[in-house]
């Protein structure tokens, strides 16, 4: 890498497809390319947190290959929450009292947060080996919330990004992964936070604000390919969010990303854990194609 060049890597959301980020990091590491800062959204926040928390690429790959749905998903209360949500909707429709708090998602997200805490040893952002930024969205105000190690003084012209410094990493990851409807939002600092992908699925602008000279983005989103037939609500939600965020993502990438890596991950659903190895390989292939341009900029 050229002297003084600050490389930022933006890892986008994409449910299970997020393990493709491991393949990208694997190729960069083999070439001696190490980003000074990493920003992650949703699934990208998990890989970004582990990488900045000192996990080796091989360790992350083995972790991903051994991952099972029950490791991160709260299946226990899911059916109760679904029933409670349905009863609440009916009670509101007929103006009937509903004496219990209505769940705000099918799963709490507590299991995912506990899993991250175990893997990182409850580290805070200031204790990480590399500079990390994780994004979420304040569902009440629509603001973008970015968790970082140090306070960022300047704000973008839009004024709707708020930086929060030095907190534990695991709650930030859970907030960034809180897909509306699937996971309950996470309260942090008086804010009700949901998936950062609602505003910026590939957090390239954040890296620009943090001072990156070169921004490499990994976009796992929808690129016009035909999806597999929808078989369940989670798959429907995943594909809908992909399509909704496409145009905003393209505009952000065009403005702030110097290189965009787009792994081809056709037909990978949120529950398809048997395709983890396939996703990692696709990430490697896409990263190799982008290497000449990355090296030119560095």
mmCIF file of C-alpha atoms in Angstrom:
data_model
loop_
_atom_site.group_PDB
_atom_site.id
_atom_site.type_symbol
_atom_site.label_atom_id
_atom_site.label_comp_id
_atom_site.label_asym_id
_atom_site.label_seq_id
_atom_site.Cartn_x
_atom_site.Cartn_y
_atom_site.Cartn_z
ATOM 1 C CA UNK A 1 0.000 0.000 0.000
ATOM 2 C CA UNK A 2 1.127 3.498 -0.757
ATOM 3 C CA UNK A 3 2.398 5.598 2.121
ATOM 4 C CA UNK A 4 -0.309 7.594 3.872
ATOM 5 C CA UNK A 5 -3.243 6.137 1.913
ATOM 6 C CA UNK A 6 -6.140 5.447 4.274
ATOM 7 C CA UNK A 7 -8.170 2.555 2.920
ATOM 8 C CA UNK A 8 -11.757 2.132 4.053
ATOM 9 C CA UNK A 9 -13.800 -1.021 3.443
ATOM 10 C CA UNK A 10 -17.621 -0.859 3.458
ATOM 11 C CA UNK A 11 -19.411 -4.169 4.062
ATOM 12 C CA UNK A 12 -23.062 -4.112 3.057
ATOM 13 C CA UNK A 13 -26.109 -5.936 4.374
ATOM 14 C CA UNK A 14 -27.555 -9.061 2.844
ATOM 15 C CA UNK A 15 -28.729 -11.555 5.484
ATOM 16 C CA UNK A 16 -26.847 -14.868 5.090
ATOM 17 C CA UNK A 17 -25.100 -13.544 1.971
ATOM 18 C CA UNK A 18 -22.997 -11.475 4.381
ATOM 19 C CA UNK A 19 -20.570 -14.373 4.778
ATOM 20 C CA UNK A 20 -19.325 -13.461 1.285
ATOM 21 C CA UNK A 21 -17.466 -10.611 3.003
ATOM 22 C CA UNK A 22 -15.155 -13.229 4.502
ATOM 23 C CA UNK A 23 -14.134 -14.272 0.998
ATOM 24 C CA UNK A 24 -13.379 -10.659 0.093
ATOM 25 C CA UNK A 25 -11.234 -10.182 3.211
ATOM 26 C CA UNK A 26 -9.463 -13.468 2.472
ATOM 27 C CA UNK A 27 -8.329 -12.243 -0.952
ATOM 28 C CA UNK A 28 -7.293 -8.808 0.333
ATOM 29 C CA UNK A 29 -5.267 -10.373 3.154
ATOM 30 C CA UNK A 30 -3.491 -12.703 0.730
ATOM 31 C CA UNK A 31 -2.367 -9.614 -1.217
ATOM 32 C CA UNK A 32 -1.201 -7.813 1.920
ATOM 33 C CA UNK A 33 -4.038 -5.271 1.677
ATOM 34 C CA UNK A 34 -5.337 -4.263 5.099
ATOM 35 C CA UNK A 35 -7.979 -1.553 5.465
ATOM 36 C CA UNK A 36 -7.358 1.020 8.194
ATOM 37 C CA UNK A 37 -11.091 1.355 8.807
ATOM 38 C CA UNK A 38 -14.093 -0.877 8.205
ATOM 39 C CA UNK A 39 -17.767 0.084 8.202
ATOM 40 C CA UNK A 40 -20.545 -2.491 8.330
ATOM 41 C CA UNK A 41 -24.304 -2.535 8.005
ATOM 42 C CA UNK A 42 -26.592 -5.368 9.089
ATOM 43 C CA UNK A 43 -24.901 -8.679 8.151
ATOM 44 C CA UNK A 44 -21.843 -6.658 7.160
ATOM 45 C CA UNK A 45 -21.613 -5.316 10.713
ATOM 46 C CA UNK A 46 -21.062 -8.849 12.058
ATOM 47 C CA UNK A 47 -18.081 -9.561 9.783
ATOM 48 C CA UNK A 48 -16.721 -6.035 10.289
ATOM 49 C CA UNK A 49 -16.916 -6.395 14.086
ATOM 50 C CA UNK A 50 -15.141 -9.747 14.118
ATOM 51 C CA UNK A 51 -12.422 -8.545 11.737
ATOM 52 C CA UNK A 52 -11.763 -5.343 13.680
ATOM 53 C CA UNK A 53 -12.000 -7.313 16.918
ATOM 54 C CA UNK A 54 -8.923 -9.335 15.986
ATOM 55 C CA UNK A 55 -10.424 -12.454 14.447
ATOM 56 C CA UNK A 56 -8.297 -14.053 11.734
ATOM 57 C CA UNK A 57 -9.750 -14.720 8.286
ATOM 58 C CA UNK A 58 -9.400 -18.490 8.678
ATOM 59 C CA UNK A 59 -11.079 -18.329 12.091
ATOM 60 C CA UNK A 60 -14.013 -16.398 10.664
ATOM 61 C CA UNK A 61 -14.335 -18.844 7.784
ATOM 62 C CA UNK A 62 -14.462 -21.829 10.136
ATOM 63 C CA UNK A 63 -16.969 -20.024 12.348
ATOM 64 C CA UNK A 64 -19.212 -19.315 9.364
ATOM 65 C CA UNK A 65 -19.019 -22.893 8.098
ATOM 66 C CA UNK A 66 -20.075 -24.231 11.500
ATOM 67 C CA UNK A 67 -22.867 -21.654 11.977
ATOM 68 C CA UNK A 68 -26.417 -22.952 12.415
ATOM 69 C CA UNK A 69 -29.712 -21.017 12.618
ATOM 70 C CA UNK A 70 -30.214 -21.752 16.331
ATOM 71 C CA UNK A 71 -26.868 -20.072 17.107
ATOM 72 C CA UNK A 72 -28.215 -16.614 16.281
ATOM 73 C CA UNK A 73 -32.000 -16.843 15.944
ATOM 74 C CA UNK A 74 -34.447 -16.790 18.882
ATOM 75 C CA UNK A 75 -36.822 -19.490 17.689
ATOM 76 C CA UNK A 76 -38.351 -20.080 21.136
ATOM 77 C CA UNK A 77 -40.572 -16.975 21.417
ATOM 78 C CA UNK A 78 -41.113 -16.571 17.660
ATOM 79 C CA UNK A 79 -44.489 -18.315 17.427
ATOM 80 C CA UNK A 80 -45.780 -16.647 20.596
ATOM 81 C CA UNK A 81 -44.720 -13.243 19.234
ATOM 82 C CA UNK A 82 -46.396 -13.936 15.905
ATOM 83 C CA UNK A 83 -49.647 -14.803 17.655
ATOM 84 C CA UNK A 84 -49.433 -11.776 19.945
ATOM 85 C CA UNK A 85 -48.836 -9.473 16.985
ATOM 86 C CA UNK A 86 -51.881 -10.897 15.194
ATOM 87 C CA UNK A 87 -54.094 -10.472 18.264
ATOM 88 C CA UNK A 88 -52.879 -6.889 18.712
ATOM 89 C CA UNK A 89 -53.758 -6.040 15.094
ATOM 90 C CA UNK A 90 -57.253 -7.462 15.529
ATOM 91 C CA UNK A 91 -57.717 -5.665 18.871
ATOM 92 C CA UNK A 92 -56.752 -2.341 17.289
ATOM 93 C CA UNK A 93 -59.016 -2.945 14.295
ATOM 94 C CA UNK A 94 -62.052 -3.521 16.522
ATOM 95 C CA UNK A 95 -61.019 -0.927 19.149
ATOM 96 C CA UNK A 96 -60.662 -3.578 21.842
ATOM 97 C CA UNK A 97 -58.290 -3.352 24.823
ATOM 98 C CA UNK A 98 -55.024 -5.288 24.622
ATOM 99 C CA UNK A 99 -53.518 -5.401 28.129
ATOM 100 C CA UNK A 100 -50.062 -6.686 27.191
ATOM 101 C CA UNK A 101 -47.125 -5.014 25.418
ATOM 102 C CA UNK A 102 -47.117 -6.029 21.773
ATOM 103 C CA UNK A 103 -43.822 -7.491 20.497
ATOM 104 C CA UNK A 104 -42.101 -5.353 17.874
ATOM 105 C CA UNK A 105 -40.590 -8.299 16.022
ATOM 106 C CA UNK A 106 -40.763 -12.053 15.641
ATOM 107 C CA UNK A 107 -37.443 -12.495 17.463
ATOM 108 C CA UNK A 108 -35.800 -10.400 20.169
ATOM 109 C CA UNK A 109 -32.273 -10.443 18.756
ATOM 110 C CA UNK A 110 -30.920 -11.238 22.221
ATOM 111 C CA UNK A 111 -29.378 -14.503 21.028
ATOM 112 C CA UNK A 112 -27.453 -12.723 18.261
ATOM 113 C CA UNK A 113 -26.190 -10.097 20.723
ATOM 114 C CA UNK A 114 -25.106 -12.763 23.226
ATOM 115 C CA UNK A 115 -23.300 -14.657 20.453
ATOM 116 C CA UNK A 116 -21.356 -11.544 19.423
ATOM 117 C CA UNK A 117 -20.532 -10.811 23.077
ATOM 118 C CA UNK A 118 -19.054 -14.276 23.502
ATOM 119 C CA UNK A 119 -16.994 -13.992 20.322
ATOM 120 C CA UNK A 120 -15.590 -10.533 21.150
ATOM 121 C CA UNK A 121 -15.372 -10.806 24.913
ATOM 122 C CA UNK A 122 -17.634 -7.773 25.483
ATOM 123 C CA UNK A 123 -15.173 -5.413 23.814
ATOM 124 C CA UNK A 124 -15.973 -1.754 23.292
ATOM 125 C CA UNK A 125 -15.215 0.154 20.090
ATOM 126 C CA UNK A 126 -12.139 1.697 21.706
ATOM 127 C CA UNK A 127 -10.664 -1.744 22.422
ATOM 128 C CA UNK A 128 -10.674 -2.963 18.818
ATOM 129 C CA UNK A 129 -7.594 -3.611 16.699
ATOM 130 C CA UNK A 130 -8.914 -1.521 13.782
ATOM 131 C CA UNK A 131 -11.213 1.453 13.423
ATOM 132 C CA UNK A 132 -14.791 0.220 13.147
ATOM 133 C CA UNK A 133 -18.053 1.957 12.253
ATOM 134 C CA UNK A 134 -21.457 0.255 12.534
ATOM 135 C CA UNK A 135 -24.647 1.848 11.254
ATOM 136 C CA UNK A 136 -28.249 1.744 12.449
ATOM 137 C CA UNK A 137 -31.379 3.876 11.973
ATOM 138 C CA UNK A 138 -33.402 5.726 14.605
ATOM 139 C CA UNK A 139 -36.899 4.510 13.761
ATOM 140 C CA UNK A 140 -38.581 7.498 15.450
ATOM 141 C CA UNK A 141 -36.605 10.251 13.724
ATOM 142 C CA UNK A 142 -35.207 8.528 10.645
ATOM 143 C CA UNK A 143 -31.658 9.589 11.552
ATOM 144 C CA UNK A 144 -28.641 7.481 10.668
ATOM 145 C CA UNK A 145 -26.779 6.424 13.809
ATOM 146 C CA UNK A 146 -23.116 5.445 13.499
ATOM 147 C CA UNK A 147 -21.253 3.719 16.309
ATOM 148 C CA UNK A 148 -17.521 4.506 16.314
ATOM 149 C CA UNK A 149 -14.491 4.500 18.628
ATOM 150 C CA UNK A 150 -13.990 8.268 18.840
ATOM 151 C CA UNK A 151 -16.283 11.274 18.567
ATOM 152 C CA UNK A 152 -16.542 12.664 15.026
ATOM 153 C CA UNK A 153 -16.700 16.450 15.080
ATOM 154 C CA UNK A 154 -17.917 17.206 11.577
ATOM 155 C CA UNK A 155 -21.353 16.347 10.217
ATOM 156 C CA UNK A 156 -22.526 15.873 6.625
ATOM 157 C CA UNK A 157 -24.460 18.662 4.891
ATOM 158 C CA UNK A 158 -27.705 16.751 5.381
ATOM 159 C CA UNK A 159 -27.124 16.824 9.156
ATOM 160 C CA UNK A 160 -28.925 13.533 9.728
ATOM 161 C CA UNK A 161 -25.968 11.362 10.783
ATOM 162 C CA UNK A 162 -25.245 11.109 14.503
ATOM 163 C CA UNK A 163 -22.047 9.491 15.791
ATOM 164 C CA UNK A 164 -21.989 7.606 19.095
ATOM 165 C CA UNK A 165 -18.532 6.761 20.453
ATOM 166 C CA UNK A 166 -16.979 4.117 22.654
ATOM 167 C CA UNK A 167 -19.907 1.810 23.434
ATOM 168 C CA UNK A 168 -19.786 -2.011 23.586
ATOM 169 C CA UNK A 169 -19.757 -3.574 20.134
ATOM 170 C CA UNK A 170 -22.379 -6.317 20.560
ATOM 171 C CA UNK A 171 -25.430 -4.052 21.135
ATOM 172 C CA UNK A 172 -24.437 -1.959 18.101
ATOM 173 C CA UNK A 173 -24.276 -5.080 15.935
ATOM 174 C CA UNK A 174 -27.665 -6.208 17.176
ATOM 175 C CA UNK A 175 -29.159 -2.790 16.387
ATOM 176 C CA UNK A 176 -27.622 -2.794 12.911
ATOM 177 C CA UNK A 177 -29.100 -6.255 12.241
ATOM 178 C CA UNK A 178 -32.590 -5.460 13.600
ATOM 179 C CA UNK A 179 -34.527 -6.034 10.373
ATOM 180 C CA UNK A 180 -37.968 -4.498 10.982
ATOM 181 C CA UNK A 181 -40.563 -7.179 11.607
ATOM 182 C CA UNK A 182 -38.014 -9.955 11.988
ATOM 183 C CA UNK A 183 -36.009 -8.674 14.987
ATOM 184 C CA UNK A 184 -37.194 -6.326 17.687
ATOM 185 C CA UNK A 185 -35.494 -2.892 17.627
ATOM 186 C CA UNK A 186 -32.683 -2.249 20.114
ATOM 187 C CA UNK A 187 -32.866 0.637 22.582
ATOM 188 C CA UNK A 188 -29.508 2.425 22.922
ATOM 189 C CA UNK A 189 -29.102 5.826 24.512
ATOM 190 C CA UNK A 190 -32.821 6.531 24.452
ATOM 191 C CA UNK A 191 -33.100 5.757 20.736
ATOM 192 C CA UNK A 192 -35.076 2.896 19.221
ATOM 193 C CA UNK A 193 -32.751 1.505 16.555
ATOM 194 C CA UNK A 194 -33.279 -0.772 13.558
ATOM 195 C CA UNK A 195 -31.320 -2.143 10.612
ATOM 196 C CA UNK A 196 -28.922 0.438 9.154
ATOM 197 C CA UNK A 197 -29.730 -0.820 5.666
ATOM 198 C CA UNK A 198 -32.972 1.162 5.701
ATOM 199 C CA UNK A 199 -30.939 4.296 4.967
ATOM 200 C CA UNK A 200 -27.589 3.106 3.594
ATOM 201 C CA UNK A 201 -27.132 -0.587 2.934
ATOM 202 C CA UNK A 202 -23.456 -0.180 1.997
ATOM 203 C CA UNK A 203 -21.981 2.424 4.404
ATOM 204 C CA UNK A 204 -19.624 4.274 2.047
ATOM 205 C CA UNK A 205 -20.544 7.811 3.092
ATOM 206 C CA UNK A 206 -19.583 6.968 6.666
ATOM 207 C CA UNK A 207 -16.058 6.028 5.574
ATOM 208 C CA UNK A 208 -15.788 9.275 3.631
ATOM 209 C CA UNK A 209 -16.703 11.220 6.782
ATOM 210 C CA UNK A 210 -14.173 9.241 8.817
ATOM 211 C CA UNK A 211 -11.392 10.323 6.489
ATOM 212 C CA UNK A 212 -10.822 7.383 4.153
ATOM 213 C CA UNK A 213 -8.808 8.301 1.044
ATOM 214 C CA UNK A 214 -9.909 5.225 -0.884
ATOM 215 C CA UNK A 215 -13.255 3.515 -0.288
ATOM 216 C CA UNK A 216 -13.812 -0.079 -1.404
ATOM 217 C CA UNK A 217 -17.436 -1.206 -1.152
ATOM 218 C CA UNK A 218 -18.855 -4.722 -1.070
ATOM 219 C CA UNK A 219 -22.441 -4.663 -2.330
ATOM 220 C CA UNK A 220 -24.517 -7.810 -1.789
ATOM 221 C CA UNK A 221 -27.774 -6.266 -2.966
ATOM 222 C CA UNK A 222 -30.219 -6.814 -5.777
ATOM 223 C CA UNK A 223 -28.829 -6.411 -9.295
ATOM 224 C CA UNK A 224 -31.859 -7.283 -11.378
ATOM 225 C CA UNK A 225 -31.457 -11.054 -11.300
ATOM 226 C CA UNK A 226 -34.519 -13.256 -10.885
ATOM 227 C CA UNK A 227 -34.991 -14.456 -7.325
ATOM 228 C CA UNK A 228 -36.050 -17.931 -6.287
ATOM 229 C CA UNK A 229 -39.835 -18.216 -5.758
ATOM 230 C CA UNK A 230 -40.854 -16.770 -2.396
ATOM 231 C CA UNK A 231 -41.557 -19.567 0.078
ATOM 232 C CA UNK A 232 -41.936 -17.768 3.419
ATOM 233 C CA UNK A 233 -42.359 -14.383 5.099
ATOM 234 C CA UNK A 234 -38.665 -13.948 5.927
ATOM 235 C CA UNK A 235 -37.670 -14.555 2.311
ATOM 236 C CA UNK A 236 -40.339 -12.084 1.167
ATOM 237 C CA UNK A 237 -39.031 -9.466 3.608
ATOM 238 C CA UNK A 238 -35.417 -10.037 2.542
ATOM 239 C CA UNK A 239 -36.152 -9.681 -1.161
ATOM 240 C CA UNK A 240 -38.386 -6.645 -0.603
ATOM 241 C CA UNK A 241 -35.691 -4.798 1.361
ATOM 242 C CA UNK A 242 -33.133 -5.624 -1.348
ATOM 243 C CA UNK A 243 -35.281 -4.142 -4.075
ATOM 244 C CA UNK A 244 -36.315 -1.071 -2.047
ATOM 245 C CA UNK A 245 -32.724 -0.121 -1.201
ATOM 246 C CA UNK A 246 -31.323 -0.636 -4.705
ATOM 247 C CA UNK A 247 -31.625 2.895 -6.070
ATOM 248 C CA UNK A 248 -30.315 4.641 -2.934
ATOM 249 C CA UNK A 249 -27.391 2.218 -2.808
ATOM 250 C CA UNK A 250 -26.466 2.899 -6.431
ATOM 251 C CA UNK A 251 -26.468 6.651 -5.860
ATOM 252 C CA UNK A 252 -24.326 6.388 -2.713
ATOM 253 C CA UNK A 253 -21.839 4.050 -4.371
ATOM 254 C CA UNK A 254 -21.515 6.329 -7.384
ATOM 255 C CA UNK A 255 -20.734 9.294 -5.128
ATOM 256 C CA UNK A 256 -18.465 7.793 -2.463
ATOM 257 C CA UNK A 257 -17.033 4.418 -3.576
ATOM 258 C CA UNK A 258 -13.822 4.188 -5.612
ATOM 259 C CA UNK A 259 -14.193 0.430 -6.180
ATOM 260 C CA UNK A 260 -17.352 -1.690 -5.877
ATOM 261 C CA UNK A 261 -17.116 -5.449 -5.388
ATOM 262 C CA UNK A 262 -20.334 -7.289 -6.278
ATOM 263 C CA UNK A 263 -20.325 -11.031 -5.536
ATOM 264 C CA UNK A 264 -22.890 -12.944 -7.591
ATOM 265 C CA UNK A 265 -25.063 -14.693 -5.012
ATOM 266 C CA UNK A 266 -28.143 -15.758 -6.921
ATOM 267 C CA UNK A 267 -30.751 -17.722 -5.016
ATOM 268 C CA UNK A 268 -29.230 -17.565 -1.508
ATOM 269 C CA UNK A 269 -32.038 -17.259 1.036
ATOM 270 C CA UNK A 270 -31.764 -16.120 4.701
ATOM 271 C CA UNK A 271 -32.153 -19.698 5.987
ATOM 272 C CA UNK A 272 -29.902 -21.455 3.467
ATOM 273 C CA UNK A 273 -26.959 -22.177 5.781
ATOM 274 C CA UNK A 274 -25.855 -25.034 3.523
ATOM 275 C CA UNK A 275 -24.601 -22.413 1.026
ATOM 276 C CA UNK A 276 -22.138 -20.629 3.315
ATOM 277 C CA UNK A 277 -19.113 -22.090 1.498
ATOM 278 C CA UNK A 278 -20.630 -21.056 -1.840
ATOM 279 C CA UNK A 279 -21.047 -17.454 -0.607
ATOM 280 C CA UNK A 280 -17.469 -17.264 0.649
ATOM 281 C CA UNK A 281 -16.165 -18.575 -2.684
ATOM 282 C CA UNK A 282 -18.238 -16.033 -4.597
ATOM 283 C CA UNK A 283 -16.806 -13.290 -2.425
ATOM 284 C CA UNK A 284 -13.287 -14.451 -3.265
ATOM 285 C CA UNK A 285 -14.025 -14.516 -6.995
ATOM 286 C CA UNK A 286 -15.475 -11.004 -7.010
ATOM 287 C CA UNK A 287 -12.582 -9.628 -4.958
ATOM 288 C CA UNK A 288 -9.993 -11.100 -7.334
ATOM 289 C CA UNK A 289 -11.679 -9.351 -10.250
ATOM 290 C CA UNK A 290 -11.443 -6.030 -8.407
ATOM 291 C CA UNK A 291 -7.813 -6.419 -7.302
ATOM 292 C CA UNK A 292 -6.157 -4.604 -10.251
ATOM 293 C CA UNK A 293 -8.233 -1.477 -9.654
ATOM 294 C CA UNK A 294 -7.697 -1.575 -5.876
ATOM 295 C CA UNK A 295 -3.927 -1.923 -6.306
ATOM 296 C CA UNK A 296 -3.879 0.951 -8.770
ATOM 297 C CA UNK A 297 -5.516 3.255 -6.223
ATOM 298 C CA UNK A 298 -3.206 2.209 -3.407
#
